XYZ file of C-alpha atoms in Angstrom:
351
model
C -25.993 9.938 -15.205
C -22.554 9.918 -13.507
C -22.037 8.050 -10.243
C -21.213 9.907 -7.025
C -18.689 8.567 -4.544
C -20.243 10.802 -1.889
C -23.490 8.837 -2.114
C -21.779 5.506 -1.429
C -21.486 3.912 2.017
C -19.920 0.509 1.348
C -20.070 -2.336 3.846
C -17.273 -4.860 3.423
C -17.652 -8.336 4.990
C -14.598 -9.763 6.707
C -14.301 -12.695 4.292
C -13.921 -10.209 1.431
C -11.032 -8.532 3.244
C -9.207 -11.883 3.354
C -10.134 -13.022 -0.165
C -8.976 -9.727 -1.690
C -5.451 -9.975 -0.294
C -4.022 -10.298 -3.812
C -2.082 -7.824 -6.008
C -4.295 -5.010 -7.310
C -5.541 -5.098 -10.927
C -2.712 -2.814 -12.096
C -0.233 -5.560 -11.164
C -2.118 -8.691 -12.243
C 0.357 -9.192 -15.069
C 3.462 -8.178 -13.130
C 6.323 -10.633 -13.524
C 10.073 -10.399 -13.092
C 10.368 -10.580 -16.885
C 8.077 -7.560 -17.332
C 10.055 -5.342 -14.966
C 12.240 -2.957 -16.983
C 15.367 -2.079 -14.982
C 16.950 1.276 -15.619
C 20.397 0.519 -17.139
C 21.801 3.464 -15.185
C 20.700 1.877 -11.881
C 22.400 -1.528 -11.382
C 20.629 -2.016 -8.050
C 17.388 -2.601 -9.974
C 18.743 -5.601 -11.918
C 20.415 -6.870 -8.746
C 17.077 -6.712 -6.920
C 15.396 -8.813 -9.621
C 18.070 -11.509 -9.316
C 17.864 -11.503 -5.520
C 14.065 -11.780 -5.554
C 14.128 -14.636 -8.057
C 16.409 -16.491 -5.663
C 14.183 -15.647 -2.707
C 11.108 -16.906 -4.594
C 12.871 -20.214 -5.245
C 13.724 -20.531 -1.548
C 10.141 -19.868 -0.491
C 8.786 -22.360 -3.043
C 11.225 -25.050 -1.857
C 10.527 -24.596 1.863
C 7.937 -26.783 3.632
C 4.535 -25.175 3.652
C 3.369 -24.034 7.107
C 0.545 -26.068 8.618
C -2.811 -24.891 7.260
C -4.566 -22.605 9.677
C -1.448 -22.340 11.784
C -2.688 -23.104 15.244
C -6.000 -24.623 14.386
C -8.940 -23.681 16.580
C -7.076 -21.365 18.892
C -5.006 -24.086 20.532
C -1.654 -25.778 20.069
C 1.068 -23.582 18.678
C -0.931 -20.350 18.964
C -1.577 -20.814 22.664
C 2.101 -21.565 23.230
C 3.163 -18.536 21.214
C 0.810 -16.178 22.975
C 1.874 -17.527 26.336
C 5.653 -17.782 25.856
C 6.385 -15.766 22.699
C 7.693 -17.015 19.360
C 10.718 -19.190 18.867
C 13.749 -17.155 17.858
C 14.254 -17.327 14.080
C 17.638 -18.533 12.843
C 17.976 -15.567 10.489
C 15.966 -13.082 8.440
C 12.934 -14.762 6.929
C 11.945 -11.791 4.854
C 13.114 -9.397 2.187
C 12.579 -5.649 2.390
C 12.611 -3.493 -0.755
C 13.764 0.003 0.119
C 13.749 2.827 -2.388
C 12.100 6.036 -3.503
C 8.621 6.222 -4.961
C 8.201 5.156 -8.573
C 11.201 2.796 -8.868
C 8.997 -0.281 -9.347
C 8.985 -1.757 -5.838
C 5.314 -2.747 -6.002
C 5.855 -4.330 -9.431
C 8.674 -6.437 -7.967
C 6.647 -7.344 -4.877
C 3.738 -8.473 -7.057
C 6.161 -10.403 -9.282
C 7.439 -12.230 -6.201
C 3.863 -13.037 -5.169
C 3.108 -14.467 -8.623
C 6.317 -16.538 -8.590
C 5.519 -18.351 -5.331
C 2.939 -21.152 -4.993
C 0.062 -20.561 -2.604
C -1.369 -20.084 -0.171
C -0.076 -16.517 -0.104
C -1.363 -13.040 0.704
C -0.660 -9.544 -0.628
C -1.814 -6.256 0.830
C -0.747 -2.766 1.759
C 0.317 -2.033 5.301
C -2.971 -0.190 5.860
C -4.955 -3.170 4.569
C -3.046 -5.506 6.894
C -3.726 -3.418 9.986
C -7.366 -3.078 8.933
C -7.582 -6.863 8.586
C -6.309 -7.326 12.135
C -8.823 -4.764 13.333
C -11.662 -6.568 11.568
C -10.714 -10.127 12.555
C -9.077 -9.622 15.918
C -5.451 -10.474 16.585
C -5.692 -14.213 17.186
C -8.054 -14.855 14.280
C -5.774 -12.834 11.994
C -2.886 -15.097 12.957
C -4.981 -18.160 12.177
C -6.039 -16.664 8.838
C -2.452 -15.952 7.756
C -0.352 -18.588 9.522
C -0.880 -21.270 6.880
C 0.466 -19.041 4.119
C 3.858 -19.529 2.525
C 4.308 -15.824 1.913
C 2.889 -12.534 3.164
C 3.661 -9.494 0.976
C 3.222 -6.073 2.589
C 3.284 -3.046 0.283
C 3.945 0.518 1.477
C 5.179 -0.511 4.920
C 5.021 2.465 7.266
C 4.526 2.946 10.985
C 2.386 5.979 11.635
C 1.707 5.553 15.339
C 2.956 3.597 18.360
C -0.049 1.266 18.339
C 0.784 0.103 14.825
C 4.392 -0.464 15.858
C 3.497 -2.843 18.683
C 0.707 -4.536 16.710
C 2.730 -5.254 13.584
C 5.865 -6.228 15.492
C 3.911 -8.807 17.475
C 1.969 -10.054 14.452
C 5.071 -10.606 12.326
C 6.873 -12.290 15.226
C 4.039 -14.805 15.431
C 3.831 -15.393 11.687
C 7.580 -15.891 11.321
C 7.457 -18.398 14.171
C 4.716 -20.240 12.281
C 6.973 -20.511 9.220
C 5.587 -17.695 7.054
C 8.026 -15.852 4.772
C 7.720 -12.070 4.547
C 8.317 -9.478 1.841
C 7.739 -5.750 2.153
C 8.253 -2.486 0.311
C 8.790 0.925 1.816
C 10.423 4.285 1.294
C 12.011 3.976 4.758
C 14.668 1.587 5.998
C 13.234 -0.878 8.562
C 15.393 0.491 11.364
C 14.113 4.023 10.675
C 10.374 3.283 10.658
C 8.318 5.760 12.654
C 10.876 8.570 12.583
C 9.228 11.963 12.275
C 5.812 10.532 13.177
C 6.102 9.689 16.875
C 8.757 9.103 19.550
C 10.288 6.153 17.725
C 13.070 5.869 20.312
C 10.465 4.794 22.881
C 9.584 1.818 20.675
C 13.113 0.938 19.618
C 12.803 -2.705 20.707
C 9.769 -3.274 18.481
C 11.360 -1.456 15.541
C 14.610 -3.376 15.893
C 12.597 -6.607 16.129
C 10.870 -5.782 12.856
C 14.186 -4.974 11.215
C 15.651 -8.321 12.295
C 13.063 -10.188 10.195
C 14.278 -8.660 6.920
C 17.219 -8.614 4.561
C 17.137 -5.196 2.904
C 17.436 -4.705 -0.851
C 18.069 -1.114 -1.875
C 16.504 -0.077 -5.205
C 17.810 3.212 -6.552
C 16.390 5.285 -9.393
C 14.025 8.044 -10.369
C 10.256 7.817 -10.541
C 9.508 5.845 -13.731
C 6.230 7.752 -14.067
C 8.280 10.881 -14.742
C 10.892 9.449 -17.127
C 10.526 11.458 -20.324
C 6.860 12.205 -19.624
C 5.169 15.605 -19.693
C 4.270 17.519 -16.556
C 0.839 17.145 -15.004
C -1.905 18.260 -17.393
C -3.504 21.596 -16.628
C -6.794 21.347 -14.718
C -9.964 21.836 -16.753
C -12.836 24.260 -16.100
C -15.647 22.881 -13.901
C -18.028 22.715 -16.864
C -15.553 20.612 -18.854
C -15.184 18.152 -15.957
C -18.973 17.836 -15.696
C -19.232 17.243 -19.442
C -16.448 14.637 -19.332
C -18.257 12.750 -16.574
C -21.289 12.544 -18.828
C -19.248 11.089 -21.685
C -16.986 8.615 -19.872
C -18.571 5.197 -19.153
C -18.684 4.378 -15.451
C -17.482 7.836 -14.412
C -17.987 9.199 -10.914
C -18.473 12.947 -10.521
C -17.914 14.692 -7.187
C -16.908 18.055 -5.790
C -13.478 17.619 -4.226
C -14.275 19.317 -0.867
C -17.433 17.207 -0.482
C -15.487 14.035 -1.252
C -12.859 14.870 1.373
C -15.648 15.331 3.903
C -17.271 12.043 2.860
C -14.004 10.186 3.402
C -14.240 11.040 7.114
C -17.358 8.826 7.252
C -15.880 5.802 5.436
C -13.200 3.622 7.021
C -10.039 3.530 4.870
C -10.382 -0.270 4.622
C -13.500 0.416 2.522
C -12.003 2.892 0.064
C -11.493 0.077 -2.437
C -15.141 -0.916 -2.172
C -16.060 2.767 -2.547
C -14.652 2.506 -6.071
C -16.437 -0.718 -7.080
C -17.782 -0.377 -10.620
C -16.119 3.019 -11.141
C -14.086 3.384 -14.345
C -13.074 7.049 -14.118
C -13.024 9.711 -11.399
C -14.066 13.285 -12.191
C -13.397 15.920 -9.531
C -14.500 19.544 -9.487
C -12.680 22.147 -7.429
C -9.517 20.323 -6.385
C -7.806 22.386 -3.696
C -5.080 22.091 -1.102
C -6.086 19.750 1.712
C -6.644 21.574 4.995
C -4.993 19.276 7.537
C -2.891 16.180 8.085
C -5.762 13.764 8.793
C -7.494 14.764 5.552
C -4.206 14.452 3.672
C -3.603 10.903 4.914
C -7.113 9.836 3.890
C -6.492 11.275 0.426
C -3.255 9.257 0.218
C -5.192 6.023 0.799
C -7.843 6.960 -1.774
C -5.131 7.858 -4.314
C -3.522 4.451 -3.752
C -6.807 2.635 -4.328
C -7.535 4.659 -7.488
C -4.027 3.961 -8.777
C -4.390 0.245 -8.034
C -7.514 0.208 -10.193
C -5.988 2.346 -12.982
C -8.802 4.888 -12.817
C -8.190 7.945 -15.020
C -8.822 11.231 -13.236
C -10.281 14.387 -14.785
C -10.204 17.425 -12.526
C -10.635 21.177 -12.166
C -9.090 23.436 -9.533
C -5.422 23.327 -8.585
C -2.957 20.824 -10.097
C -2.370 17.703 -8.033
C 1.186 18.715 -7.214
C -0.315 21.539 -5.140
C -2.751 19.580 -2.964
C -0.220 19.094 -0.133
C 1.271 22.185 1.487
C 5.000 22.840 1.693
C 4.780 22.312 5.447
C 3.263 18.864 4.919
C 5.932 17.972 2.359
C 8.630 18.838 4.905
C 7.089 16.702 7.646
C 7.218 13.056 8.692
C 4.760 11.937 6.007
C 6.703 13.534 3.154
C 7.276 10.264 1.297
C 3.617 9.278 1.520
C 2.573 12.616 0.056
C 5.139 12.513 -2.726
C 3.959 9.017 -3.685
C 0.347 10.229 -3.742
C 1.268 13.220 -5.928
C 3.166 10.961 -8.302
C 0.213 8.613 -8.615
C -2.429 11.325 -8.934
C -0.415 13.041 -11.654
C -0.099 9.729 -13.515
C -3.873 9.208 -13.301
C -4.479 12.804 -14.469
C -2.307 12.053 -17.515
C -4.451 8.997 -18.149
C -7.509 11.242 -17.945
C -6.025 13.681 -20.431
C -5.164 10.801 -22.761
C -8.796 9.681 -22.729
C -9.613 12.586 -25.012
C -11.795 14.573 -22.634
């Protein structure tokens, strides 16, 4: 009997949120030596060399004091009262490039190359962690780390801008090194999403923490690969769910509705024990909020390498042309790229 994601209501304890700040299963084996630069894109090889040097610098630096400010006193109280000490220069590296050029692979390789304690998470997971722990406790949880890696760095609203700017200021002052990936240059974060000019000080402060490495290239998932497989009939998807071990079977519209009832920080837990995702009736998403939830779910499925078998419209049609022209264009293109890759995996499973 297939599983149903719509019947799951996961509860995730806070300590799990902290403990799971590691690269996702897809990137457990990621190393600089396993990254395959495109010979036509010299910036990719240059990025590997720069990150190897950065990893050596992080490893050689004194480790920040464990727990940062201890039990809410000392340095933390001084920082919250007077603000962080001004850093002498960028303490982070920022990987900028289009989707599918291997930025997450390189970020995970950096994480593996640096001794702990260290943390790795997407931007959404980081903001969810702060929401779960509270600001001061989040600082204490992360301040003793050598390195914080932030994947898919984006600022979608003014609250995130102020929150993350302040958080990273504090962590840099505590001695934490930073690394991030994004499809947007740090000085351009928030453009097209809200009145970024009103938060220019915070955005410029974020940018000052990073040295930017540009990584050019085309989406590796599309290099010489076929187009997205054609969707199957509903009956074939149902039959595939019965044959694939650990498969979840859901109607796409019902799943989108269910996602409104599950916090995005729990989408990973929603997929616990799932080995394949079967979806009937894939269709274009109706609005921006639904689309952004689907992006997070697609990221979590991709992290876990879950093949997808689906009926309905192809995944390159789930976001409207209007959405693809808007401020979240790069998020949606990344989601399409990943969903198509997972659909190929589903087709390769022999269903």
